[in-house]
PDB file of C-alpha atoms in Angstrom:
ATOM      1  CA  MET A   1      65.343  20.895  59.847  1.00 49.00           C
ATOM      2  CA  THR A   2      65.363  23.864  62.155  1.00 51.00           C
ATOM      3  CA  THR A   3      66.675  23.827  65.665  1.00 55.00           C
ATOM      4  CA  ALA A   4      64.782  25.513  68.438  1.00 52.00           C
ATOM      5  CA  VAL A   5      66.438  28.613  69.804  1.00 51.00           C
ATOM      6  CA  ALA A   6      66.331  28.900  73.558  1.00 55.00           C
ATOM      7  CA  PRO A   7      64.704  32.135  74.754  1.00 61.00           C
ATOM      8  CA  ARG A   8      67.281  34.735  75.762  1.00 66.00           C
ATOM      9  CA  ILE A   9      66.915  36.064  79.281  1.00 68.00           C
ATOM     10  CA  THR A  10      67.709  39.767  79.341  1.00 62.00           C
ATOM     11  CA  SER A  11      68.135  42.276  82.143  1.00 57.00           C
ATOM     12  CA  LEU A  12      64.582  43.473  81.455  1.00 55.00           C
ATOM     13  CA  HIS A  13      63.204  39.995  82.218  1.00 64.00           C
ATOM     14  CA  VAL A  14      65.183  39.880  85.455  1.00 66.00           C
ATOM     15  CA  PHE A  15      63.894  43.308  86.452  1.00 59.00           C
ATOM     16  CA  CYS A  16      60.274  42.264  85.805  1.00 65.00           C
ATOM     17  CA  ALA A  17      60.772  39.053  87.790  1.00 72.00           C
ATOM     18  CA  VAL A  18      62.193  40.932  90.763  1.00 65.00           C
ATOM     19  CA  LEU A  19      59.317  43.412  90.586  1.00 57.00           C
ATOM     20  CA  ALA A  20      56.764  40.581  90.534  1.00 69.00           C
ATOM     21  CA  VAL A  21      58.403  38.904  93.538  1.00 71.00           C
ATOM     22  CA  ALA A  22      58.360  42.202  95.398  1.00 61.00           C
ATOM     23  CA  VAL A  23      54.638  42.647  94.706  1.00 61.00           C
ATOM     24  CA  LEU A  24      53.793  39.092  95.806  1.00 70.00           C
ATOM     25  CA  ALA A  25      55.960  39.394  98.937  1.00 65.00           C
ATOM     26  CA  ARG A  26      54.505  42.761  99.896  1.00 59.00           C
ATOM     27  CA  PRO A  27      52.817  41.501 103.110  1.00 67.00           C
ATOM     28  CA  LEU A  28      56.067  39.957 104.312  1.00 67.00           C
ATOM     29  CA  LEU A  29      58.000  43.100 103.490  1.00 62.00           C
ATOM     30  CA  THR A  30      55.462  45.237 105.346  1.00 62.00           C
ATOM     31  CA  ASP A  31      55.817  43.113 108.476  1.00 65.00           C
ATOM     32  CA  ALA A  32      59.604  43.161 108.235  1.00 63.00           C
ATOM     33  CA  LEU A  33      59.660  46.946 108.037  1.00 61.00           C
ATOM     34  CA  ALA A  34      57.680  47.311 111.249  1.00 66.00           C
ATOM     35  CA  VAL A  35      60.971  47.896 113.057  1.00 69.00           C
ATOM     36  CA  PRO A  36      61.482  51.684 113.402  1.00 73.00           C
ATOM     37  CA  VAL A  37      65.111  51.543 112.258  1.00 70.00           C
ATOM     38  CA  LEU A  38      64.148  49.684 109.081  1.00 73.00           C
ATOM     39  CA  GLN A  39      61.270  52.097 108.486  1.00 71.00           C
ATOM     40  CA  THR A  40      63.703  55.013 108.622  1.00 71.00           C
ATOM     41  CA  ALA A  41      66.111  53.306 106.248  1.00 72.00           C
ATOM     42  CA  ALA A  42      63.275  52.413 103.877  1.00 74.00           C
ATOM     43  CA  THR A  43      62.042  56.001 103.874  1.00 72.00           C
ATOM     44  CA  VAL A  44      65.490  57.313 102.924  1.00 69.00           C
ATOM     45  CA  PHE A  45      65.921  54.625 100.261  1.00 74.00           C
ATOM     46  CA  VAL A  46      62.540  55.254  98.647  1.00 73.00           C
ATOM     47  CA  ALA A  47      62.960  59.035  98.794  1.00 68.00           C
ATOM     48  CA  VAL A  48      66.321  58.912  97.011  1.00 66.00           C
ATOM     49  CA  CYS A  49      65.064  56.524  94.322  1.00 72.00           C
ATOM     50  CA  VAL A  50      61.760  58.303  93.678  1.00 71.00           C
ATOM     51  CA  GLN A  51      63.441  61.682  93.347  1.00 66.00           C
ATOM     52  CA  ALA A  52      66.256  60.445  91.139  1.00 65.00           C
ATOM     53  CA  ILE A  53      64.473  58.065  88.750  1.00 72.00           C
ATOM     54  CA  PRO A  54      62.763  60.741  86.569  1.00 73.00           C
ATOM     55  CA  PHE A  55      66.090  62.484  85.961  1.00 66.00           C
ATOM     56  CA  LEU A  56      67.807  59.151  85.375  1.00 68.00           C
ATOM     57  CA  VAL A  57      65.228  58.182  82.727  1.00 72.00           C
ATOM     58  CA  LEU A  58      65.437  61.592  81.060  1.00 69.00           C
ATOM     59  CA  GLY A  59      69.222  61.414  81.081  1.00 62.00           C
ATOM     60  CA  VAL A  60      69.435  58.003  79.433  1.00 67.00           C
ATOM     61  CA  LEU A  61      66.856  59.018  76.811  1.00 73.00           C
ATOM     62  CA  LEU A  62      68.926  62.083  75.946  1.00 68.00           C
ATOM     63  CA  SER A  63      72.064  59.953  75.869  1.00 63.00           C
ATOM     64  CA  GLY A  64      70.365  57.511  73.512  1.00 69.00           C
ATOM     65  CA  ALA A  65      69.147  60.338  71.287  1.00 72.00           C
ATOM     66  CA  ILE A  66      72.655  61.802  71.089  1.00 66.00           C
ATOM     67  CA  ALA A  67      74.088  58.385  70.158  1.00 66.00           C
ATOM     68  CA  ALA A  68      71.402  57.883  67.495  1.00 71.00           C
ATOM     69  CA  PHE A  69      71.054  61.289  65.867  1.00 72.00           C
ATOM     70  CA  VAL A  70      74.231  63.294  66.585  1.00 66.00           C
ATOM     71  CA  SER A  71      77.458  62.165  64.953  1.00 66.00           C
ATOM     72  CA  PRO A  72      80.773  62.878  66.691  1.00 62.00           C
ATOM     73  CA  ALA A  73      81.728  64.535  63.403  1.00 67.00           C
ATOM     74  CA  VAL A  74      79.463  67.442  64.388  1.00 69.00           C
ATOM     75  CA  LEU A  75      81.644  68.206  67.392  1.00 67.00           C
ATOM     76  CA  ARG A  76      84.816  67.639  65.385  1.00 69.00           C
ATOM     77  CA  ARG A  77      83.789  70.264  62.829  1.00 74.00           C
ATOM     78  CA  ALA A  78      82.882  72.746  65.582  1.00 74.00           C
ATOM     79  CA  LEU A  79      86.252  72.531  67.352  1.00 78.00           C
ATOM     80  CA  PRO A  80      88.967  75.122  66.656  1.00 81.00           C
ATOM     81  CA  ALA A  81      92.059  73.910  64.880  1.00 76.00           C
ATOM     82  CA  ARG A  82      94.368  74.815  67.781  1.00 84.00           C
ATOM     83  CA  PRO A  83      94.247  72.100  70.495  1.00 79.00           C
ATOM     84  CA  ALA A  84      94.587  74.633  73.328  1.00 84.00           C
ATOM     85  CA  ALA A  85      91.520  76.522  72.090  1.00 88.00           C
ATOM     86  CA  ALA A  86      89.636  73.296  71.326  1.00 89.00           C
ATOM     87  CA  VAL A  87      89.764  72.204  74.985  1.00 92.00           C
ATOM     88  CA  PRO A  88      87.326  74.799  76.443  1.00 92.00           C
ATOM     89  CA  VAL A  89      85.036  74.446  73.408  1.00 90.00           C
ATOM     90  CA  ALA A  90      84.913  70.681  73.935  1.00 88.00           C
ATOM     91  CA  GLY A  91      84.178  71.288  77.618  1.00 90.00           C
ATOM     92  CA  ALA A  92      81.346  73.694  76.831  1.00 89.00           C
ATOM     93  CA  ALA A  93      79.920  71.132  74.387  1.00 84.00           C
ATOM     94  CA  GLY A  94      78.969  69.072  77.423  1.00 81.00           C
ATOM     95  CA  LEU A  95      76.184  71.594  78.035  1.00 82.00           C
ATOM     96  CA  VAL A  96      74.512  70.862  74.706  1.00 76.00           C
ATOM     97  CA  LEU A  97      75.628  67.282  73.990  1.00 69.00           C
ATOM     98  CA  PRO A  98      74.882  65.467  77.254  1.00 61.00           C
ATOM     99  CA  GLY A  99      75.707  61.880  77.995  1.00 64.00           C
ATOM    100  CA  CYS A 100      76.165  59.588  80.951  1.00 66.00           C
ATOM    101  CA  GLU A 101      79.599  58.470  82.093  1.00 67.00           C
ATOM    102  CA  CYS A 102      79.324  55.109  80.355  1.00 65.00           C
ATOM    103  CA  ALA A 103      78.302  56.696  77.042  1.00 67.00           C
ATOM    104  CA  SER A 104      80.972  59.400  77.114  1.00 76.00           C
ATOM    105  CA  VAL A 105      83.831  56.887  76.891  1.00 77.00           C
ATOM    106  CA  PRO A 106      82.845  55.371  73.511  1.00 74.00           C
ATOM    107  CA  VAL A 107      81.978  58.858  72.197  1.00 75.00           C
ATOM    108  CA  ALA A 108      85.464  60.074  73.144  1.00 79.00           C
ATOM    109  CA  ARG A 109      86.929  57.034  71.398  1.00 78.00           C
ATOM    110  CA  ARG A 110      84.981  57.841  68.223  1.00 74.00           C
ATOM    111  CA  LEU A 111      86.198  61.436  68.379  1.00 77.00           C
ATOM    112  CA  ILE A 112      89.824  60.308  68.636  1.00 79.00           C
ATOM    113  CA  GLY A 113      89.252  57.854  65.785  1.00 74.00           C
ATOM    114  CA  GLN A 114      87.965  60.737  63.641  1.00 71.00           C
ATOM    115  CA  GLY A 115      91.070  62.806  64.247  1.00 77.00           C
ATOM    116  CA  VAL A 116      89.965  65.047  67.111  1.00 82.00           C
ATOM    117  CA  PRO A 117      92.962  65.990  69.327  1.00 87.00           C
ATOM    118  CA  ASP A 118      93.275  63.699  72.328  1.00 90.00           C
ATOM    119  CA  ALA A 119      93.076  66.620  74.769  1.00 91.00           C
ATOM    120  CA  ALA A 120      89.760  67.855  73.343  1.00 90.00           C
ATOM    121  CA  ALA A 121      88.216  64.368  73.252  1.00 87.00           C
ATOM    122  CA  LEU A 122      89.205  63.693  76.880  1.00 93.00           C
ATOM    123  CA  THR A 123      87.845  67.086  77.918  1.00 94.00           C
ATOM    124  CA  PHE A 124      84.494  66.193  76.384  1.00 89.00           C
ATOM    125  CA  LEU A 125      84.650  62.777  78.089  1.00 89.00           C
ATOM    126  CA  LEU A 126      84.812  64.499  81.496  1.00 94.00           C
ATOM    127  CA  ALA A 127      82.446  67.400  80.778  1.00 92.00           C
ATOM    128  CA  ALA A 128      79.483  65.734  79.064  1.00 87.00           C
ATOM    129  CA  PRO A 129      78.261  63.653  82.040  1.00 87.00           C
ATOM    130  CA  ALA A 130      79.032  66.352  84.615  1.00 90.00           C
ATOM    131  CA  ILE A 131      77.611  69.663  83.357  1.00 91.00           C
ATOM    132  CA  ASN A 132      74.721  68.690  81.098  1.00 86.00           C
ATOM    133  CA  PRO A 133      71.303  70.297  81.748  1.00 85.00           C
ATOM    134  CA  VAL A 134      69.775  67.145  83.246  1.00 83.00           C
ATOM    135  CA  VAL A 135      72.502  66.944  85.887  1.00 89.00           C
ATOM    136  CA  LEU A 136      72.260  70.639  86.742  1.00 91.00           C
ATOM    137  CA  VAL A 137      68.456  70.548  87.055  1.00 88.00           C
ATOM    138  CA  ALA A 138      68.678  67.399  89.185  1.00 89.00           C
ATOM    139  CA  THR A 139      71.168  69.163  91.452  1.00 94.00           C
ATOM    140  CA  ALA A 140      68.829  72.147  91.798  1.00 93.00           C
ATOM    141  CA  VAL A 141      65.945  69.850  92.729  1.00 91.00           C
ATOM    142  CA  ALA A 142      68.067  67.875  95.202  1.00 91.00           C
ATOM    143  CA  PHE A 143      69.289  71.065  96.904  1.00 94.00           C
ATOM    144  CA  PRO A 144      66.244  73.373  96.994  1.00 91.00           C
ATOM    145  CA  GLY A 145      67.091  76.848  98.181  1.00 86.00           C
ATOM    146  CA  GLU A 146      70.798  76.284  97.423  1.00 89.00           C
ATOM    147  CA  PRO A 147      71.382  77.595  93.875  1.00 91.00           C
ATOM    148  CA  ARG A 148      75.025  78.013  94.844  1.00 95.00           C
ATOM    149  CA  MET A 149      75.448  74.248  94.642  1.00 96.00           C
ATOM    150  CA  VAL A 150      74.419  74.273  90.985  1.00 95.00           C
ATOM    151  CA  LEU A 151      76.889  77.037  90.141  1.00 96.00           C
ATOM    152  CA  ALA A 152      79.641  75.408  92.185  1.00 97.00           C
ATOM    153  CA  ARG A 153      79.090  72.015  90.548  1.00 96.00           C
ATOM    154  CA  LEU A 154      79.102  73.572  87.073  1.00 96.00           C
ATOM    155  CA  ALA A 155      82.278  75.548  87.764  1.00 97.00           C
ATOM    156  CA  GLY A 156      84.115  72.691  89.503  1.00 97.00           C
ATOM    157  CA  SER A 157      83.255  70.078  86.876  1.00 96.00           C
ATOM    158  CA  LEU A 158      83.988  72.329  83.897  1.00 96.00           C
ATOM    159  CA  ALA A 159      87.285  73.368  85.465  1.00 96.00           C
ATOM    160  CA  THR A 160      88.186  69.717  86.038  1.00 97.00           C
ATOM    161  CA  ALA A 161      87.504  68.845  82.391  1.00 95.00           C
ATOM    162  CA  CYS A 162      89.432  71.808  80.980  1.00 96.00           C
ATOM    163  CA  VAL A 163      92.408  71.478  83.342  1.00 97.00           C
ATOM    164  CA  MET A 164      92.717  67.782  82.502  1.00 96.00           C
ATOM    165  CA  GLY A 165      92.515  68.580  78.794  1.00 95.00           C
ATOM    166  CA  TRP A 166      95.276  71.177  79.006  1.00 95.00           C
ATOM    167  CA  LEU A 167      97.419  68.917  81.190  1.00 95.00           C
ATOM    168  CA  TRP A 168      97.037  66.058  78.741  1.00 93.00           C
ATOM    169  CA  GLN A 169      97.907  68.351  75.845  1.00 92.00           C
ATOM    170  CA  ARG A 170     101.097  69.399  77.604  1.00 92.00           C
ATOM    171  CA  LEU A 171     102.143  66.184  79.347  1.00 91.00           C
ATOM    172  CA  GLY A 172     100.305  63.345  77.590  1.00 87.00           C
ATOM    173  CA  ARG A 173     101.920  61.061  75.054  1.00 87.00           C
ATOM    174  CA  ALA A 174     100.263  59.445  72.083  1.00 84.00           C
ATOM    175  CA  GLU A 175     101.631  56.005  72.978  1.00 87.00           C
ATOM    176  CA  TRP A 176      99.791  56.051  76.299  1.00 88.00           C
ATOM    177  CA  ILE A 177      96.523  55.589  74.394  1.00 87.00           C
ATOM    178  CA  ALA A 178      96.116  52.127  72.900  1.00 80.00           C
ATOM    179  CA  GLU A 179      96.261  51.959  69.117  1.00 81.00           C
ATOM    180  CA  ARG A 180      92.839  50.281  68.983  1.00 71.00           C
ATOM    181  CA  ALA A 181      91.275  53.458  70.341  1.00 71.00           C
ATOM    182  CA  ARG A 182      92.551  55.415  67.335  1.00 73.00           C
ATOM    183  CA  ARG A 183      90.733  53.222  64.847  1.00 68.00           C
ATOM    184  CA  ALA A 184      87.222  54.287  63.949  1.00 54.00           C
ATOM    185  CA  ALA A 185      84.785  52.282  66.047  1.00 51.00           C
ATOM    186  CA  PRO A 186      82.149  50.525  63.901  1.00 50.00           C
ATOM    187  CA  GLN A 187      78.454  50.976  64.615  1.00 51.00           C
ATOM    188  CA  THR A 188      77.161  47.595  65.760  1.00 50.00           C
ATOM    189  CA  HIS A 189      73.501  48.410  66.451  1.00 50.00           C
ATOM    190  CA  GLY A 190      70.832  47.235  64.050  1.00 54.00           C
ATOM    191  CA  GLY A 191      67.374  48.636  63.510  1.00 61.00           C
ATOM    192  CA  GLY A 192      68.379  52.092  62.359  1.00 75.00           C
ATOM    193  CA  ARG A 193      68.549  55.175  64.508  1.00 75.00           C
ATOM    194  CA  LEU A 194      65.540  54.255  66.624  1.00 78.00           C
ATOM    195  CA  GLY A 195      67.186  50.925  67.339  1.00 77.00           C
ATOM    196  CA  VAL A 196      70.354  52.699  68.455  1.00 72.00           C
ATOM    197  CA  LEU A 197      68.311  55.018  70.678  1.00 75.00           C
ATOM    198  CA  ALA A 198      66.361  52.173  72.278  1.00 77.00           C
ATOM    199  CA  GLU A 199      69.377  49.914  72.834  1.00 75.00           C
ATOM    200  CA  THR A 200      71.571  52.724  74.212  1.00 69.00           C
ATOM    201  CA  ALA A 201      68.840  53.948  76.548  1.00 71.00           C
ATOM    202  CA  ARG A 202      68.051  50.410  77.744  1.00 73.00           C
ATOM    203  CA  HIS A 203      71.698  49.604  78.412  1.00 67.00           C
ATOM    204  CA  ASP A 204      72.352  52.885  80.233  1.00 63.00           C
ATOM    205  CA  LEU A 205      69.151  52.635  82.271  1.00 69.00           C
ATOM    206  CA  VAL A 206      69.887  49.110  83.480  1.00 68.00           C
ATOM    207  CA  THR A 207      73.502  49.963  84.290  1.00 62.00           C
ATOM    208  CA  ALA A 208      72.833  53.319  85.933  1.00 61.00           C
ATOM    209  CA  GLY A 209      69.719  52.022  87.710  1.00 65.00           C
ATOM    210  CA  GLY A 210      71.760  49.368  89.456  1.00 65.00           C
ATOM    211  CA  PHE A 211      74.226  51.929  90.737  1.00 62.00           C
ATOM    212  CA  LEU A 212      71.350  54.206  91.808  1.00 63.00           C
ATOM    213  CA  VAL A 213      69.918  51.395  93.939  1.00 71.00           C
ATOM    214  CA  LEU A 214      73.369  50.799  95.423  1.00 67.00           C
ATOM    215  CA  GLY A 215      73.752  54.488  96.239  1.00 63.00           C
ATOM    216  CA  ALA A 216      70.301  54.671  97.799  1.00 70.00           C
ATOM    217  CA  LEU A 217      71.090  51.607  99.922  1.00 75.00           C
ATOM    218  CA  VAL A 218      74.327  53.203 101.117  1.00 72.00           C
ATOM    219  CA  ALA A 219      72.530  56.454 101.967  1.00 68.00           C
ATOM    220  CA  ALA A 220      69.869  54.508 103.846  1.00 73.00           C
ATOM    221  CA  ALA A 221      72.474  52.450 105.706  1.00 76.00           C
ATOM    222  CA  LEU A 222      74.437  55.542 106.679  1.00 70.00           C
ATOM    223  CA  SER A 223      71.284  57.176 108.013  1.00 67.00           C
ATOM    224  CA  VAL A 224      70.655  54.376 110.523  1.00 71.00           C
ATOM    225  CA  LEU A 225      73.947  52.545 111.081  1.00 74.00           C
ATOM    226  CA  VAL A 226      76.338  55.450 111.527  1.00 71.00           C
ATOM    227  CA  PRO A 227      75.803  57.128 114.923  1.00 73.00           C
ATOM    228  CA  PRO A 228      74.871  60.819 114.604  1.00 74.00           C
ATOM    229  CA  ALA A 229      77.871  61.683 116.777  1.00 79.00           C
ATOM    230  CA  TRP A 230      80.195  60.194 114.142  1.00 77.00           C
ATOM    231  CA  MET A 231      78.653  62.253 111.353  1.00 77.00           C
ATOM    232  CA  GLU A 232      78.834  65.362 113.504  1.00 81.00           C
ATOM    233  CA  ALA A 233      82.481  64.659 114.255  1.00 84.00           C
ATOM    234  CA  LEU A 234      83.187  64.153 110.545  1.00 85.00           C
ATOM    235  CA  ALA A 235      81.372  67.404 109.774  1.00 84.00           C
ATOM    236  CA  GLY A 236      83.717  69.151 112.179  1.00 87.00           C
ATOM    237  CA  GLN A 237      86.803  67.776 110.374  1.00 92.00           C
ATOM    238  CA  LEU A 238      86.452  69.489 107.014  1.00 93.00           C
ATOM    239  CA  LEU A 239      89.579  68.073 105.350  1.00 94.00           C
ATOM    240  CA  LEU A 240      88.765  64.543 106.477  1.00 94.00           C
ATOM    241  CA  ALA A 241      85.169  64.936 105.299  1.00 93.00           C
ATOM    242  CA  ILE A 242      86.392  66.092 101.870  1.00 95.00           C
ATOM    243  CA  LEU A 243      88.686  63.066 101.556  1.00 95.00           C
ATOM    244  CA  VAL A 244      86.010  60.621 102.726  1.00 93.00           C
ATOM    245  CA  MET A 245      83.415  61.973 100.298  1.00 93.00           C
ATOM    246  CA  ALA A 246      85.922  61.935  97.422  1.00 95.00           C
ATOM    247  CA  VAL A 247      86.772  58.282  98.061  1.00 92.00           C
ATOM    248  CA  LEU A 248      83.087  57.441  98.499  1.00 89.00           C
ATOM    249  CA  ALA A 249      82.346  58.975  95.090  1.00 90.00           C
ATOM    250  CA  VAL A 250      84.978  56.732  93.481  1.00 89.00           C
ATOM    251  CA  VAL A 251      83.703  53.589  95.187  1.00 83.00           C
ATOM    252  CA  LEU A 252      79.945  54.104  94.760  1.00 80.00           C
ATOM    253  CA  ALA A 253      80.211  54.885  91.003  1.00 74.00           C
ATOM    254  CA  LEU A 254      76.798  56.545  90.848  1.00 77.00           C
ATOM    255  CA  CYS A 255      75.229  57.927  87.682  1.00 78.00           C
ATOM    256  CA  SER A 256      75.614  61.702  87.471  1.00 81.00           C
ATOM    257  CA  GLU A 257      71.867  62.165  86.968  1.00 78.00           C
ATOM    258  CA  ALA A 258      71.202  60.603  90.389  1.00 79.00           C
ATOM    259  CA  ASP A 259      74.198  61.335  92.606  1.00 87.00           C
ATOM    260  CA  ALA A 260      72.879  64.717  93.790  1.00 90.00           C
ATOM    261  CA  PHE A 261      70.015  63.039  95.642  1.00 88.00           C
ATOM    262  CA  VAL A 262      72.406  60.733  97.476  1.00 86.00           C
ATOM    263  CA  ALA A 263      74.577  63.717  98.428  1.00 91.00           C
ATOM    264  CA  ALA A 264      71.520  65.661  99.580  1.00 90.00           C
ATOM    265  CA  ALA A 265      70.541  62.779 101.874  1.00 85.00           C
ATOM    266  CA  LEU A 266      73.826  63.227 103.769  1.00 86.00           C
ATOM    267  CA  SER A 267      72.509  66.451 105.246  1.00 86.00           C
ATOM    268  CA  THR A 268      74.705  66.317 108.362  1.00 88.00           C
ATOM    269  CA  LEU A 269      77.808  67.145 106.329  1.00 91.00           C
ATOM    270  CA  PRO A 270      78.651  70.676 105.148  1.00 93.00           C
ATOM    271  CA  LEU A 271      78.052  71.624 101.519  1.00 95.00           C
ATOM    272  CA  LEU A 272      81.736  71.579 100.544  1.00 96.00           C
ATOM    273  CA  PRO A 273      82.386  67.836 101.101  1.00 96.00           C
ATOM    274  CA  ARG A 274      79.151  67.043  99.294  1.00 96.00           C
ATOM    275  CA  LEU A 275      80.234  69.258  96.397  1.00 97.00           C
ATOM    276  CA  VAL A 276      83.490  67.288  96.204  1.00 97.00           C
ATOM    277  CA  PHE A 277      81.391  64.111  95.998  1.00 95.00           C
ATOM    278  CA  LEU A 278      79.413  65.571  93.067  1.00 95.00           C
ATOM    279  CA  VAL A 279      82.468  66.767  91.136  1.00 96.00           C
ATOM    280  CA  VAL A 280      84.665  63.698  91.651  1.00 96.00           C
ATOM    281  CA  GLY A 281      82.007  61.062  90.912  1.00 89.00           C
ATOM    282  CA  PRO A 282      81.328  61.829  87.220  1.00 90.00           C
ATOM    283  CA  ALA A 283      85.056  62.328  86.582  1.00 93.00           C
ATOM    284  CA  VAL A 284      86.581  59.211  88.122  1.00 92.00           C
ATOM    285  CA  ASP A 285      85.059  56.122  89.711  1.00 84.00           C
ATOM    286  CA  VAL A 286      85.583  52.374  89.608  1.00 80.00           C
ATOM    287  CA  LYS A 287      83.355  51.737  86.607  1.00 79.00           C
ATOM    288  CA  LEU A 288      84.918  54.601  84.639  1.00 82.00           C
ATOM    289  CA  ILE A 289      88.419  53.332  85.389  1.00 82.00           C
ATOM    290  CA  ALA A 290      87.418  49.898  84.079  1.00 80.00           C
ATOM    291  CA  LEU A 291      85.807  51.395  80.961  1.00 78.00           C
ATOM    292  CA  GLN A 292      88.811  53.599  80.255  1.00 84.00           C
ATOM    293  CA  ALA A 293      91.230  50.711  80.711  1.00 84.00           C
ATOM    294  CA  GLY A 294      89.222  48.565  78.315  1.00 80.00           C
ATOM    295  CA  THR A 295      88.827  51.325  75.731  1.00 78.00           C
ATOM    296  CA  PHE A 296      92.093  53.271  75.861  1.00 87.00           C
ATOM    297  CA  GLY A 297      94.375  50.756  77.536  1.00 87.00           C
ATOM    298  CA  ARG A 298      95.669  50.173  81.043  1.00 88.00           C
ATOM    299  CA  ALA A 299      98.634  52.510  80.533  1.00 90.00           C
ATOM    300  CA  PHE A 300      96.178  55.336  79.900  1.00 92.00           C
ATOM    301  CA  ALA A 301      93.903  54.538  82.858  1.00 89.00           C
ATOM    302  CA  ALA A 302      96.863  54.167  85.245  1.00 92.00           C
ATOM    303  CA  ARG A 303      97.895  57.760  84.492  1.00 93.00           C
ATOM    304  CA  PHE A 304      94.596  59.463  83.722  1.00 94.00           C
ATOM    305  CA  ALA A 305      92.471  58.262  86.651  1.00 93.00           C
ATOM    306  CA  PRO A 306      94.771  59.262  89.561  1.00 95.00           C
ATOM    307  CA  LEU A 307      95.505  62.646  88.014  1.00 96.00           C
ATOM    308  CA  THR A 308      91.799  63.231  87.400  1.00 96.00           C
ATOM    309  CA  PHE A 309      91.041  62.408  91.033  1.00 97.00           C
ATOM    310  CA  VAL A 310      93.518  64.996  92.318  1.00 97.00           C
ATOM    311  CA  VAL A 311      92.424  67.670  89.829  1.00 97.00           C
ATOM    312  CA  ALA A 312      88.719  67.059  90.553  1.00 97.00           C
ATOM    313  CA  VAL A 313      89.204  67.395  94.310  1.00 97.00           C
ATOM    314  CA  LEU A 314      91.214  70.611  93.916  1.00 97.00           C
ATOM    315  CA  CYS A 315      88.769  72.125  91.423  1.00 97.00           C
ATOM    316  CA  ALA A 316      85.804  71.205  93.617  1.00 97.00           C
ATOM    317  CA  VAL A 317      87.409  72.798  96.660  1.00 97.00           C
ATOM    318  CA  GLY A 318      88.251  75.891  94.635  1.00 97.00           C
ATOM    319  CA  ALA A 319      84.690  76.165  93.301  1.00 97.00           C
ATOM    320  CA  GLY A 320      83.353  75.649  96.820  1.00 96.00           C
ATOM    321  CA  VAL A 321      85.509  78.445  98.223  1.00 95.00           C
ATOM    322  CA  VAL A 322      84.231  80.811  95.521  1.00 95.00           C
ATOM    323  CA  PHE A 323      80.527  79.914  95.416  1.00 95.00           C
ATOM    324  CA  LEU A 324      79.611  78.332  98.765  1.00 88.00           C
TER     325      LEU A 324
END
């Protein structure tokens, strides 16, 4: 006798249901948006989402392909034997082995489990989601006519990754990383490599898509709720603007493939605070802190996250002074 298995409701089903409700409620939504303020907010929200979604989809597909077809052993074999020299090589690997923030944490764990020096693995963790080609192209599209932002983001993010790697090599202790992170992580996906690709891309898209919507909502809210005089006053206080944008990057926890469009929507602010937002976000935010605590232990996250925040802000400011 076989028992009936209840159908499993996935995030894809929820997404389709919400989309269907939105289509059926279109007349009501159209009437509700007749208010000029809501029309402005809706325009900003839609613009951010429409611009960012293609890069978000491309990014998660690349991340899934890397998880499915590129073993961390490839990077391990390419790294120099000396940890100090392995750090910049691991940082540069982010240009050719892209991944989103969520994917970079388990990849770094696999690298450590395969014997890669901690400093090099953590450098790759910070570099891969911040300087990969998808992120740089998205930044160029979000800031047309401002190629300096692309160079500044590349320099600031790569410097953050390398400085953190060298600092961890010099100051970090092996016991700060939980022992479970040093054991080789088993592959749990079925269905072969295509199954790994599909599952990784689906998971990253659902996760990152939710944060993209949150970021677009915040950008839309700021465009209509914050008086222009406040934004102008913040723009005139450069240090305060840098601090506010750094904290906002930590709280919003946007995907690196989409954060440039949210930063571009805050056009009242100077380029430097927005650059800080773009460098800090992929390096340290609330979801990354939670992932790092769960993967490497709370002792690691309690030390790594605050130090990364300070280093990212300083490197972003330094890159901004040079390139902007």
